[in-house]
PDB file of C-alpha atoms and ligand atoms in Angstrom:
ATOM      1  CA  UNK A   1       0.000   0.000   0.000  1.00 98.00           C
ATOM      2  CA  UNK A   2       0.770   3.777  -0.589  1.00 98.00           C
ATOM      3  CA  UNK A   3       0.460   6.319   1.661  1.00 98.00           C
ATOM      4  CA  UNK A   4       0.807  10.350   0.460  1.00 98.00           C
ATOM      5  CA  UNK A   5       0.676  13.157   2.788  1.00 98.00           C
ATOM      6  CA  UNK A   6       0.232  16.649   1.782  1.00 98.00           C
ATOM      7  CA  UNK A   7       1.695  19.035   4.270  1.00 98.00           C
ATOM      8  CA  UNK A   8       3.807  21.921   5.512  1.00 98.00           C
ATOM      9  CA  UNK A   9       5.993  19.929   7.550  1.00 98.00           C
ATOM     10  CA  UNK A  10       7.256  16.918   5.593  1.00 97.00           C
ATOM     11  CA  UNK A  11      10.216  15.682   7.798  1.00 96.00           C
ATOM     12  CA  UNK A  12       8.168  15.517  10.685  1.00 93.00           C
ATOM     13  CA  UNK A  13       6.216  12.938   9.044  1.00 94.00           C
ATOM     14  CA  UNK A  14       8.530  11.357   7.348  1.00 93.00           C
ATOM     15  CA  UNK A  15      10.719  11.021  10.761  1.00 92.00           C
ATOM     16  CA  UNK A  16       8.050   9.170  12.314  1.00 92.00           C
ATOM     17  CA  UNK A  17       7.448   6.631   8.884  1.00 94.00           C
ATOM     18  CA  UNK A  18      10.805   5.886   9.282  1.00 94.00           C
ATOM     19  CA  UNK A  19       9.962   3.754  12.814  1.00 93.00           C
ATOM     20  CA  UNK A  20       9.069   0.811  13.830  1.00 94.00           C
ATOM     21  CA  UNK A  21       6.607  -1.463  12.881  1.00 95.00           C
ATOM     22  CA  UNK A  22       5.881   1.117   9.738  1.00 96.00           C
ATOM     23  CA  UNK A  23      10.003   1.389   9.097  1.00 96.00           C
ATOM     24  CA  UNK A  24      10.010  -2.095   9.248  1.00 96.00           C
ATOM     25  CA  UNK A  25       7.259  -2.710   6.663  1.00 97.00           C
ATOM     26  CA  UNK A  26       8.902   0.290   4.498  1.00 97.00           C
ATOM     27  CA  UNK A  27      12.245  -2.166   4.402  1.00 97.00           C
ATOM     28  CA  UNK A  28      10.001  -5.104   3.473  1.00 96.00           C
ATOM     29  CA  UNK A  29       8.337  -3.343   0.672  1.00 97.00           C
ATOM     30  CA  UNK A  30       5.034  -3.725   1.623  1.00 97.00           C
ATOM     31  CA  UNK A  31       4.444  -0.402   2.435  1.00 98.00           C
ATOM     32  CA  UNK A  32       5.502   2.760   0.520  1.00 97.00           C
ATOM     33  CA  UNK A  33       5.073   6.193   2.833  1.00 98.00           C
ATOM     34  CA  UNK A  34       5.556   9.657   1.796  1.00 97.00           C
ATOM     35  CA  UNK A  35       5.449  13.427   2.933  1.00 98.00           C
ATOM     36  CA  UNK A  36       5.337  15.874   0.530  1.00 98.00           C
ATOM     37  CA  UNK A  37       6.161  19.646   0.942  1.00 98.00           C
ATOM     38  CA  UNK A  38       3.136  21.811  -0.267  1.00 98.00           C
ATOM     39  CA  UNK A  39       5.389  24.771  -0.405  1.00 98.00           C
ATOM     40  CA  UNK A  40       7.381  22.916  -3.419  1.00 98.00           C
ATOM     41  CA  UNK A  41       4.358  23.730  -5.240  1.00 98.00           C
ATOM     42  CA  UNK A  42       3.803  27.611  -5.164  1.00 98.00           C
ATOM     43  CA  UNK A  43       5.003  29.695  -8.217  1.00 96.00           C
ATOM     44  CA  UNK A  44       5.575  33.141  -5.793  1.00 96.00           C
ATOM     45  CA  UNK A  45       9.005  33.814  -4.271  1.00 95.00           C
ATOM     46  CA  UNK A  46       8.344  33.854  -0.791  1.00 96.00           C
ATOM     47  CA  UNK A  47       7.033  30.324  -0.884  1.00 96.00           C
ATOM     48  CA  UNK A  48       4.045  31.631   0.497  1.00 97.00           C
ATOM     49  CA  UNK A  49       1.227  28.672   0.587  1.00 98.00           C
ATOM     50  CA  UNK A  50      -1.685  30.721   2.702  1.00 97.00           C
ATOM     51  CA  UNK A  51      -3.972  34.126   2.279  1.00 97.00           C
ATOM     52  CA  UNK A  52      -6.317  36.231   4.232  1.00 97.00           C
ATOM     53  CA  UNK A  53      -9.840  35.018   4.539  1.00 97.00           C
ATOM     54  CA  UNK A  54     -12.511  36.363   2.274  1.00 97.00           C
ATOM     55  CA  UNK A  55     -15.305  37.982   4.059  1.00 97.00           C
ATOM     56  CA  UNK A  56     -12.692  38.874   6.933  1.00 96.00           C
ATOM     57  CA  UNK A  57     -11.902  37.033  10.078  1.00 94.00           C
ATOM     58  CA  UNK A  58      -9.252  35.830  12.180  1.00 91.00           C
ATOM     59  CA  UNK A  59      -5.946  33.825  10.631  1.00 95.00           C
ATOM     60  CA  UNK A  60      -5.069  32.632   7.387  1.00 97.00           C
ATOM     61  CA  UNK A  61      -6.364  30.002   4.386  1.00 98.00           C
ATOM     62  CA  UNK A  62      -4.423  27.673   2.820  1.00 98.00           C
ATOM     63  CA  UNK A  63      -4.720  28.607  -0.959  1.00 98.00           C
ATOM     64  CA  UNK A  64      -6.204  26.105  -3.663  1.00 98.00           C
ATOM     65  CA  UNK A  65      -3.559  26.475  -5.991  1.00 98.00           C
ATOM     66  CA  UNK A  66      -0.207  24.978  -4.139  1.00 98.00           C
ATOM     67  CA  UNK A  67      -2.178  22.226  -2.552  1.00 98.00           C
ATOM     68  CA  UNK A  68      -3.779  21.690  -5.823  1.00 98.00           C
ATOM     69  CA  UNK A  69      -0.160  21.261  -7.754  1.00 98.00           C
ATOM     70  CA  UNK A  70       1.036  19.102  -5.435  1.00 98.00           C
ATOM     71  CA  UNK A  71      -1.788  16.832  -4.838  1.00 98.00           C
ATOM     72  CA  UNK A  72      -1.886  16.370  -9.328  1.00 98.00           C
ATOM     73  CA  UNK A  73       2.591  16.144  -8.845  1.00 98.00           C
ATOM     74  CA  UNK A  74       1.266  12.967  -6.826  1.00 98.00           C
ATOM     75  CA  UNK A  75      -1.138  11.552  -8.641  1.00 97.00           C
ATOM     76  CA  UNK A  76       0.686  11.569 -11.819  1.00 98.00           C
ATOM     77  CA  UNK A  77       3.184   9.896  -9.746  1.00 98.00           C
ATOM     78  CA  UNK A  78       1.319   7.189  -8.719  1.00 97.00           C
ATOM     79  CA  UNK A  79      -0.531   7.165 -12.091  1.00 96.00           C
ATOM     80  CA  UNK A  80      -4.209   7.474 -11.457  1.00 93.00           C
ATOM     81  CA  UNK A  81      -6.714   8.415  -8.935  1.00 92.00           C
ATOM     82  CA  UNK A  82      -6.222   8.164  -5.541  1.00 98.00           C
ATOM     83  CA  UNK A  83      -8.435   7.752  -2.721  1.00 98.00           C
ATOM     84  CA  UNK A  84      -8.356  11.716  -0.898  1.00 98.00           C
ATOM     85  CA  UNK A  85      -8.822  12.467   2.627  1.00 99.00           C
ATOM     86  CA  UNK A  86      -8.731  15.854   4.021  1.00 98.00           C
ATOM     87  CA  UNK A  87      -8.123  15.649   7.501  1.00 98.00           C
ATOM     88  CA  UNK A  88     -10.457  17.960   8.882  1.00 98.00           C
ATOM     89  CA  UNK A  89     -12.011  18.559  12.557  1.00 98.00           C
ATOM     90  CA  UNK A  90     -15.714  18.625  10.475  1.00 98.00           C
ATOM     91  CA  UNK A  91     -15.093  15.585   9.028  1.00 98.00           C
ATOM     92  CA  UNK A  92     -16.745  12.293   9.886  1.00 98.00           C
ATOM     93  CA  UNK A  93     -15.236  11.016  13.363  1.00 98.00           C
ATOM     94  CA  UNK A  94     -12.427   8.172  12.508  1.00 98.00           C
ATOM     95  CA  UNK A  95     -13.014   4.284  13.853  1.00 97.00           C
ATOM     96  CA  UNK A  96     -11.842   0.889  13.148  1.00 97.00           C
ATOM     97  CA  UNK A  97     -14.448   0.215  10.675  1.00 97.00           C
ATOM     98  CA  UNK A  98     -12.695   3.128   8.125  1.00 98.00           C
ATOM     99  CA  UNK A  99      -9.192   2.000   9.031  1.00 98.00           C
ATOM    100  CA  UNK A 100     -10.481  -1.702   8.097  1.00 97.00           C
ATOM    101  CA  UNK A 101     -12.006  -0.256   4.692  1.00 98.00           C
ATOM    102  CA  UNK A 102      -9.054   2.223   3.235  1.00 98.00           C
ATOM    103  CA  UNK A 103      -6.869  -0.682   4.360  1.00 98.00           C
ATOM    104  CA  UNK A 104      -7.985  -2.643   1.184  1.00 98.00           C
ATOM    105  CA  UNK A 105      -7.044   1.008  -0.802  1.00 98.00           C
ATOM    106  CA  UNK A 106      -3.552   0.395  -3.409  1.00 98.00           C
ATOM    107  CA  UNK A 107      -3.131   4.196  -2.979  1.00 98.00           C
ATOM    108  CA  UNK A 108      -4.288   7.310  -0.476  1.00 98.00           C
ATOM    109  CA  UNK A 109      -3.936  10.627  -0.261  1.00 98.00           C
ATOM    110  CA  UNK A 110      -4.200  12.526   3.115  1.00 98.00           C
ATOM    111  CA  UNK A 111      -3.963  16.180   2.829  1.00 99.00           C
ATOM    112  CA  UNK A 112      -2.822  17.905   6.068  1.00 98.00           C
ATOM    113  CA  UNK A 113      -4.503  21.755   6.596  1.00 98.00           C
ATOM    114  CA  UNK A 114      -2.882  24.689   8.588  1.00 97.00           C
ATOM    115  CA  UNK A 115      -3.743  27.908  10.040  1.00 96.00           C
ATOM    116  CA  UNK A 116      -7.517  28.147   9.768  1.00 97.00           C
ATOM    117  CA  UNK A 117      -8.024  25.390   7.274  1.00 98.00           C
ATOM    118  CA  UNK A 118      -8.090  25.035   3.428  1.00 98.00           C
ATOM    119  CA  UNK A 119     -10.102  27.052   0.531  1.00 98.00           C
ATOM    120  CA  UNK A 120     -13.219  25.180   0.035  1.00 98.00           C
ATOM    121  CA  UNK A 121     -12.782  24.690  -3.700  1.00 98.00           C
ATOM    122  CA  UNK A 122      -9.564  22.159  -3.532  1.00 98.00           C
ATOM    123  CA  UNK A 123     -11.999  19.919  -1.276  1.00 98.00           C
ATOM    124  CA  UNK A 124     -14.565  20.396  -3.314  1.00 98.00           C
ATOM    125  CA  UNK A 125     -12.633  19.553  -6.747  1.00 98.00           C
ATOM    126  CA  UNK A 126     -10.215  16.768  -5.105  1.00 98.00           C
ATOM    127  CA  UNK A 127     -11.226  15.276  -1.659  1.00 98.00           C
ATOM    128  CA  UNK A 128     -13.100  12.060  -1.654  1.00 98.00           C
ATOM    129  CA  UNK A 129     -14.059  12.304   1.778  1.00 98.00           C
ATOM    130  CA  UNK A 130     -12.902  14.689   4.958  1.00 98.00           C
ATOM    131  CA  UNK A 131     -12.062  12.592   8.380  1.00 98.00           C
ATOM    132  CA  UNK A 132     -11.657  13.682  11.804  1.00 98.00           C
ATOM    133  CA  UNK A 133      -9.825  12.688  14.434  1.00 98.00           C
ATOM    134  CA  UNK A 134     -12.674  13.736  17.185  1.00 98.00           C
ATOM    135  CA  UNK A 135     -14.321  16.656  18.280  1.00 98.00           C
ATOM    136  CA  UNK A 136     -11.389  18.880  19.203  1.00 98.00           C
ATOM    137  CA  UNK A 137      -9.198  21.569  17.104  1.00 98.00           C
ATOM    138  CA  UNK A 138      -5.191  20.494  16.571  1.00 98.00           C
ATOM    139  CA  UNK A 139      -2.829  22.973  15.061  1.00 98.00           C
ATOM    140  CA  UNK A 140      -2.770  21.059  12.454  1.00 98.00           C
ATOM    141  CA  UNK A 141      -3.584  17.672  10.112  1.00 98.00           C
ATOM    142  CA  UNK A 142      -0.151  16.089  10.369  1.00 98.00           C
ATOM    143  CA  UNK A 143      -1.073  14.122  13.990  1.00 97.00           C
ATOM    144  CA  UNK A 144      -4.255  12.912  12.395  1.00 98.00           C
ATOM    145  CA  UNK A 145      -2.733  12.028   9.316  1.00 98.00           C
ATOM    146  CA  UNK A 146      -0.265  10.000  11.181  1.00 97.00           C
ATOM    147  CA  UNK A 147      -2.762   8.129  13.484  1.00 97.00           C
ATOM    148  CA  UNK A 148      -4.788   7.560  10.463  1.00 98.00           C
ATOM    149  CA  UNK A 149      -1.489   6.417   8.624  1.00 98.00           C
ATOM    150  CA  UNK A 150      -0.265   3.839  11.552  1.00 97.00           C
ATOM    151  CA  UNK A 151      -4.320   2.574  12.289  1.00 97.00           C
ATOM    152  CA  UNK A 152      -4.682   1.463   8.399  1.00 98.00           C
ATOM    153  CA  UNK A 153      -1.434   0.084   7.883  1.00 97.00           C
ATOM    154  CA  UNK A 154      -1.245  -2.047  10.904  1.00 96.00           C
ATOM    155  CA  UNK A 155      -4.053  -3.955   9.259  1.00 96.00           C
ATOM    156  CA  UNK A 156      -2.293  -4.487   5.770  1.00 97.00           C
ATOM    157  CA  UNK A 157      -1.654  -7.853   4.997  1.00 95.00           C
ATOM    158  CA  UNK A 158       2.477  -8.648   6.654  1.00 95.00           C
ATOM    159  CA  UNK A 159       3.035  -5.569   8.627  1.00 95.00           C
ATOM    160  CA  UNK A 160       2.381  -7.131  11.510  1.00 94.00           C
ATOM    161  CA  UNK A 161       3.284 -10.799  12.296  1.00 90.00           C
ATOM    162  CA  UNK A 162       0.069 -12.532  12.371  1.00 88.00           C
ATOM    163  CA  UNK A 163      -3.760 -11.230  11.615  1.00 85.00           C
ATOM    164  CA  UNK A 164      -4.251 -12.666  15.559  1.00 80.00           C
ATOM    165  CA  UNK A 165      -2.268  -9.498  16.518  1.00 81.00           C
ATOM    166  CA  UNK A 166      -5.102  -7.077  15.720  1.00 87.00           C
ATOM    167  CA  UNK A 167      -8.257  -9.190  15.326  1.00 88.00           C
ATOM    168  CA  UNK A 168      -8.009  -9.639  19.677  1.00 84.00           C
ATOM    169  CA  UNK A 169      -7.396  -6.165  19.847  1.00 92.00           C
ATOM    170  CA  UNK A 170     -10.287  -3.352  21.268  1.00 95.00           C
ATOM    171  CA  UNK A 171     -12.890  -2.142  18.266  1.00 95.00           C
ATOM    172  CA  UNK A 172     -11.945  -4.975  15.892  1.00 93.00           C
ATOM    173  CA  UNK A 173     -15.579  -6.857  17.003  1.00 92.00           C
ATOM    174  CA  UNK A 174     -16.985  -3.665  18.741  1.00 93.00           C
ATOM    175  CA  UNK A 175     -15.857  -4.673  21.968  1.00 96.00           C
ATOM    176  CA  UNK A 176     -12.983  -3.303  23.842  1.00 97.00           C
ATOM    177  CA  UNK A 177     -10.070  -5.791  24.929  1.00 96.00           C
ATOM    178  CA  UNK A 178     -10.130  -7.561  27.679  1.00 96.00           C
ATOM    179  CA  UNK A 179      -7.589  -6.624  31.042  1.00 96.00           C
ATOM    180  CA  UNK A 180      -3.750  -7.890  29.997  1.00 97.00           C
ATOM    181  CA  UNK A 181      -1.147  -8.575  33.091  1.00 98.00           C
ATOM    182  CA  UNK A 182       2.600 -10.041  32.451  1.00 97.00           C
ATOM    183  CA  UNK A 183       5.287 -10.949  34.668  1.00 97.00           C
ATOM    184  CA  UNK A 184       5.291 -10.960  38.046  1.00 98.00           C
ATOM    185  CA  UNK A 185       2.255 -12.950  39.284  1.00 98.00           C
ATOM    186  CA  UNK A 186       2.264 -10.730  42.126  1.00 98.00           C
ATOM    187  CA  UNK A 187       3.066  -6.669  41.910  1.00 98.00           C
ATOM    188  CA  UNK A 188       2.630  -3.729  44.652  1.00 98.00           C
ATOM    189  CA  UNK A 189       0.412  -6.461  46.424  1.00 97.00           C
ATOM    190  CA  UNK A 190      -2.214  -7.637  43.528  1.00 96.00           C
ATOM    191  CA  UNK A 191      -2.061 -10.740  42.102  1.00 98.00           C
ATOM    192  CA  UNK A 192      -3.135 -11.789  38.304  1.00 98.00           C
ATOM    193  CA  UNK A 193      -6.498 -13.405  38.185  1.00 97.00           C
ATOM    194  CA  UNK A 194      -6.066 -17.187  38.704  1.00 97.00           C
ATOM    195  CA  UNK A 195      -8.085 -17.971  35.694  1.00 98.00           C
ATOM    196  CA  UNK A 196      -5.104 -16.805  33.655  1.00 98.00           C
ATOM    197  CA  UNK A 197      -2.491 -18.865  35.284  1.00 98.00           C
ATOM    198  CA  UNK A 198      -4.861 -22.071  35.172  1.00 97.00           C
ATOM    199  CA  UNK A 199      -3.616 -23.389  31.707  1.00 97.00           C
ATOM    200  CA  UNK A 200      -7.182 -23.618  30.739  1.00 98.00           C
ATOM    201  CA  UNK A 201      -7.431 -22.250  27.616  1.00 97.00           C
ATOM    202  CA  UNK A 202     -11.198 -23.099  27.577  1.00 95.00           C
ATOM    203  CA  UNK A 203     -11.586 -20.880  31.069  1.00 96.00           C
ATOM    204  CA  UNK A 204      -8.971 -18.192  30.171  1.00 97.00           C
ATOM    205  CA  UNK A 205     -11.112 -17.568  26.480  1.00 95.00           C
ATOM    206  CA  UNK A 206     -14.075 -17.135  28.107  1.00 95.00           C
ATOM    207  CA  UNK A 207     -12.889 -14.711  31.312  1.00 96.00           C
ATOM    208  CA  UNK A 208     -11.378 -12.752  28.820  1.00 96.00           C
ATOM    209  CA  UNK A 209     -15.057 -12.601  26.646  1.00 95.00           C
ATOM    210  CA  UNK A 210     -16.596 -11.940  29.774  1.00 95.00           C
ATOM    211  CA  UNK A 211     -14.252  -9.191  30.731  1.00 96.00           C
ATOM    212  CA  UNK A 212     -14.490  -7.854  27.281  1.00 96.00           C
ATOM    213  CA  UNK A 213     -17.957  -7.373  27.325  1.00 96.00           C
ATOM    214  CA  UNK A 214     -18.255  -6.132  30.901  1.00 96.00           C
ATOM    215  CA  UNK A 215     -15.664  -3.558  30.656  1.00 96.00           C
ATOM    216  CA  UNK A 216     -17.463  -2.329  26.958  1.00 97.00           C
ATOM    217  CA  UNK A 217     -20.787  -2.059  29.131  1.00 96.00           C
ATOM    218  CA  UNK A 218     -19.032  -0.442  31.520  1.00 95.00           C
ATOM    219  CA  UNK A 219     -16.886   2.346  30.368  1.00 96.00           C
ATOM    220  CA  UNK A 220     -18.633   2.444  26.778  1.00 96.00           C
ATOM    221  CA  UNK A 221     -22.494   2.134  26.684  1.00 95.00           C
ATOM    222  CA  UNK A 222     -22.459   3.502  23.201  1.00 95.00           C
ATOM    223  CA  UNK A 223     -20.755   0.421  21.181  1.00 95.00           C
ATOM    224  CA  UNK A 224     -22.369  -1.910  23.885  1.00 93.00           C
ATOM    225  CA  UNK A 225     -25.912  -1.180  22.553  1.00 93.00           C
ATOM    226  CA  UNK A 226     -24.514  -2.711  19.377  1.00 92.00           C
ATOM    227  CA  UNK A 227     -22.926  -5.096  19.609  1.00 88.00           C
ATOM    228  CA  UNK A 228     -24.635  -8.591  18.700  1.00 88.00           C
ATOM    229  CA  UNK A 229     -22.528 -11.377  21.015  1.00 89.00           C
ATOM    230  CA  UNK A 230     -23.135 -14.826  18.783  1.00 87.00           C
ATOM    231  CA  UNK A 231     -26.220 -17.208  20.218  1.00 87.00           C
ATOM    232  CA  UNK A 232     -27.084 -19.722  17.807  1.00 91.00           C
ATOM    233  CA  UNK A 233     -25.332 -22.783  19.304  1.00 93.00           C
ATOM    234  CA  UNK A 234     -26.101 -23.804  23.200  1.00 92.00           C
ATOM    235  CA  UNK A 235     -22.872 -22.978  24.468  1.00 90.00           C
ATOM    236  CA  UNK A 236     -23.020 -19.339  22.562  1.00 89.00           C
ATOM    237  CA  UNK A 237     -26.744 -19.439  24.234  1.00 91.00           C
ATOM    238  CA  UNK A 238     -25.791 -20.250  27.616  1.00 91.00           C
ATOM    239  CA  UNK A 239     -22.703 -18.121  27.502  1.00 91.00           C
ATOM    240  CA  UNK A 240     -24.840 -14.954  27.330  1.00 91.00           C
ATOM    241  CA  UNK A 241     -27.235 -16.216  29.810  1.00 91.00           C
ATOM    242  CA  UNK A 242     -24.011 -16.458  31.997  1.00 92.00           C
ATOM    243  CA  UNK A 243     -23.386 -12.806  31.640  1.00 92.00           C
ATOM    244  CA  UNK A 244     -26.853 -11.166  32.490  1.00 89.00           C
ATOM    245  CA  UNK A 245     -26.168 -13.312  35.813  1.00 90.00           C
ATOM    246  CA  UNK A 246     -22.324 -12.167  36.415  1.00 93.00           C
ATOM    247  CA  UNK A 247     -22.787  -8.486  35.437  1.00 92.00           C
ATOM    248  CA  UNK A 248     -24.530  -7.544  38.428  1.00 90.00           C
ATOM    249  CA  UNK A 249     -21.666  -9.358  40.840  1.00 89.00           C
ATOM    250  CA  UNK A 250     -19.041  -7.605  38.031  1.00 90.00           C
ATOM    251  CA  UNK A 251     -20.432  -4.307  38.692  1.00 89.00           C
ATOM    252  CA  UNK A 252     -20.468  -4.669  42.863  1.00 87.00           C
ATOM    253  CA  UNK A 253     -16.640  -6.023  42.610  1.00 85.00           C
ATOM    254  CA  UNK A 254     -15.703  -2.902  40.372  1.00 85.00           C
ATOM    255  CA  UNK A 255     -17.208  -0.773  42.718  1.00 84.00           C
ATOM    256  CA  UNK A 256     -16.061  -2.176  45.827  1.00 79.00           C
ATOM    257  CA  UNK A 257     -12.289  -1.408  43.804  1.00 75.00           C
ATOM    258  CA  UNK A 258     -13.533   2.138  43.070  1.00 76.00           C
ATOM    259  CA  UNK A 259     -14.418   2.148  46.711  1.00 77.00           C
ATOM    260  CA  UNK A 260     -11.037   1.068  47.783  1.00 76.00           C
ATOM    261  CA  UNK A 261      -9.110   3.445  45.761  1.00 75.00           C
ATOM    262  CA  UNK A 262     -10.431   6.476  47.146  1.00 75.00           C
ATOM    263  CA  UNK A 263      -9.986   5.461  50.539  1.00 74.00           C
TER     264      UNK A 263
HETATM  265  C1  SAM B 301      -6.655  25.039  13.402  1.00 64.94           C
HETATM  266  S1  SAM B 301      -7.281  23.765  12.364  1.00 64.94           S
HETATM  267  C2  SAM B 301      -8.529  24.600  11.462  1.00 64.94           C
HETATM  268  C3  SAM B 301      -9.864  24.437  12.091  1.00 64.94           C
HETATM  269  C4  SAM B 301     -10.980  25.097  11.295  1.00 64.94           C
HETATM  270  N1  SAM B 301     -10.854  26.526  11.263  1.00 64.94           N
HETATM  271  C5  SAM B 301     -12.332  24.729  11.911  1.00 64.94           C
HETATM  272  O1  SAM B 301     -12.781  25.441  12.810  1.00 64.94           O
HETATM  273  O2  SAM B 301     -12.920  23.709  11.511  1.00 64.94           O
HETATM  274  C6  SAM B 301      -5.999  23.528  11.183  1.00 64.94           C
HETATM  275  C7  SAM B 301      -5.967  22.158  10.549  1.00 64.94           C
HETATM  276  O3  SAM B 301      -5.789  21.156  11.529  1.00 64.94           O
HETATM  277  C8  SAM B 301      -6.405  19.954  11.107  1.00 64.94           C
HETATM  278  N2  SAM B 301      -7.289  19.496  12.183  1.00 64.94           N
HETATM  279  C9  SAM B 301      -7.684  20.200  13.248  1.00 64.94           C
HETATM  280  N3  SAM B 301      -8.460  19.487  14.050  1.00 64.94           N
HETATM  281  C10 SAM B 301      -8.574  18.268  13.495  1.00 64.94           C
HETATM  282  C11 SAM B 301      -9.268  17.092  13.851  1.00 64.94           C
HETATM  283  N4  SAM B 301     -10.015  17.004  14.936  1.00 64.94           N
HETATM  284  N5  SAM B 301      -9.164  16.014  13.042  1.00 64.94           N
HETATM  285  C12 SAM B 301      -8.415  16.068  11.925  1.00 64.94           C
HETATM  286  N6  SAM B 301      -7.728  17.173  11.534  1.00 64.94           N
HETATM  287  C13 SAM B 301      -7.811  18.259  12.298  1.00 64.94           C
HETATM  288  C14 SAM B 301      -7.115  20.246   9.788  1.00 64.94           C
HETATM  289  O4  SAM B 301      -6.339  19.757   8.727  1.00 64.94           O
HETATM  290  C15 SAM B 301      -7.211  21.753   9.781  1.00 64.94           C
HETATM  291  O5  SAM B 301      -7.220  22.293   8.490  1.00 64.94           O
END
């Protein structure tokens, strides 16, 4: 997969493609990431890539024109149309589910804005769709671009080891993971639930279902409302009968911790 960013500060983003798990994958070949300077594209001396607001107001705009030039220098590049994202504080809120689908995407395009945004006519002529990265304001689009960047590409197909590595992980099914512990067995005086130390992979799978579910109910009513646990077999059946009758002892041992913390 390709990824393109549009944006003022290039080596920023390019820095951070250069670690890790999306370094790694760069080496491999299986990913191709790329920053590109905007200001590479303006034909004035200065450089100059923004202009005052029509209609007045506070801040600058970031003109059509340069963003324009560079986002067709890229596309000719990659030799056809690719999938544009503005990343933009009105656009739709990112999840898992859009990481999952531009995931499948050869080629995209995520244009980063500045100041107090972009003209309205390159989105309108270019941008495929605008993302957001929640209801706040940044600076600018280069931290969205890059969580966007490193929550698709995890999911491409060899950048990380195994498929298992993400499909366990919170959002993949709507639920959020279940608690992890390592080494010790015992730290600062609390010990890791038996269950995990039991070797009963049976009894481990389904505390960490049950914990799964209890702690999306718990800290996230929203995606709990929609998520659909399987119940056609028995077992699924009797599983979720289980829960209705362990919630209400979950919820007393959570707050009996609560409890116990704010002593
Ligand atoms: C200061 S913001 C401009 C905000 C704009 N004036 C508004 O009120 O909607 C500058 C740039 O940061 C990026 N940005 C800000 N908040 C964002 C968010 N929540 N998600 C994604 N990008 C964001 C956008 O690219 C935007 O053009």
């Amino acid at each position: 997969m390709r990824v393109d960013v549009l944006t003022l500060f290039p080596d920023t983003m390019n820095a951070i493609f250069g670690e890790s798990i999306l370094g790694r994958a760069q080496k491999k070949g299986i990913l191709h990431l790329e920053a590109h300077q905007i200001r590479d594209y303006t034909t004035n001396k200065q450089n100059q890539v923004d202009d005052y607001p029509y209609g007045g107001g506070q801040g600058a705009i970031m003109q059509a024109d340069p963003l324009y030039r560079c986002w067709c220098a890229v596309q000719d590049d990659i030799g056809g149309h690719a999938h544009t994202v503005y990343m933009s504080p009105c656009g739709k809120t990112f999840t898992e589910e859009d990481a999952k689908r531009l995931a499948k995407l050869d080629n995209l395009i995520l244009v980063c804005g500045h100041y107090e945004g972009i003209d309205q006519r390159f989105i309108d002529e270019c941008v495929d769709e605008e993302i957001s990265l929640g209801d706040f304001v940044l600076t600018g689009g280069e931290l969205a671009a890059m969580a966007v960047t490193d929550a698709v590409c995890r999911l491409v197909p060899g950048v990380l080891s195994e498929s298992a590595c993400y499909e366990d992980e919170s959002h993949w099914n709507g639920l959020l993971e279940y608690p992890q512990y390592s080494r010790p067995e015992v730290w600062h005086g609390m010990a890791v639930p038996p269950v995990l130390l039991s070797g009963n992979h049976q009894m481990v799978d389904r505390w960490r279902k049950k914990q799964s579910v209890f702690r999306t109910r718990e800290r996230r009513p929203d995606l709990a409302e929609r998520i659909q646990l399987p119940h056609k077999t028995r077992a699924e059946k009797k599983f979720i009968a289980e829960l209705e009758s362990e919630w209400e002892e979950y919820k007393h041992e959570r707050s009996h911790s609560d409890a116990e913390k704010m002593d």
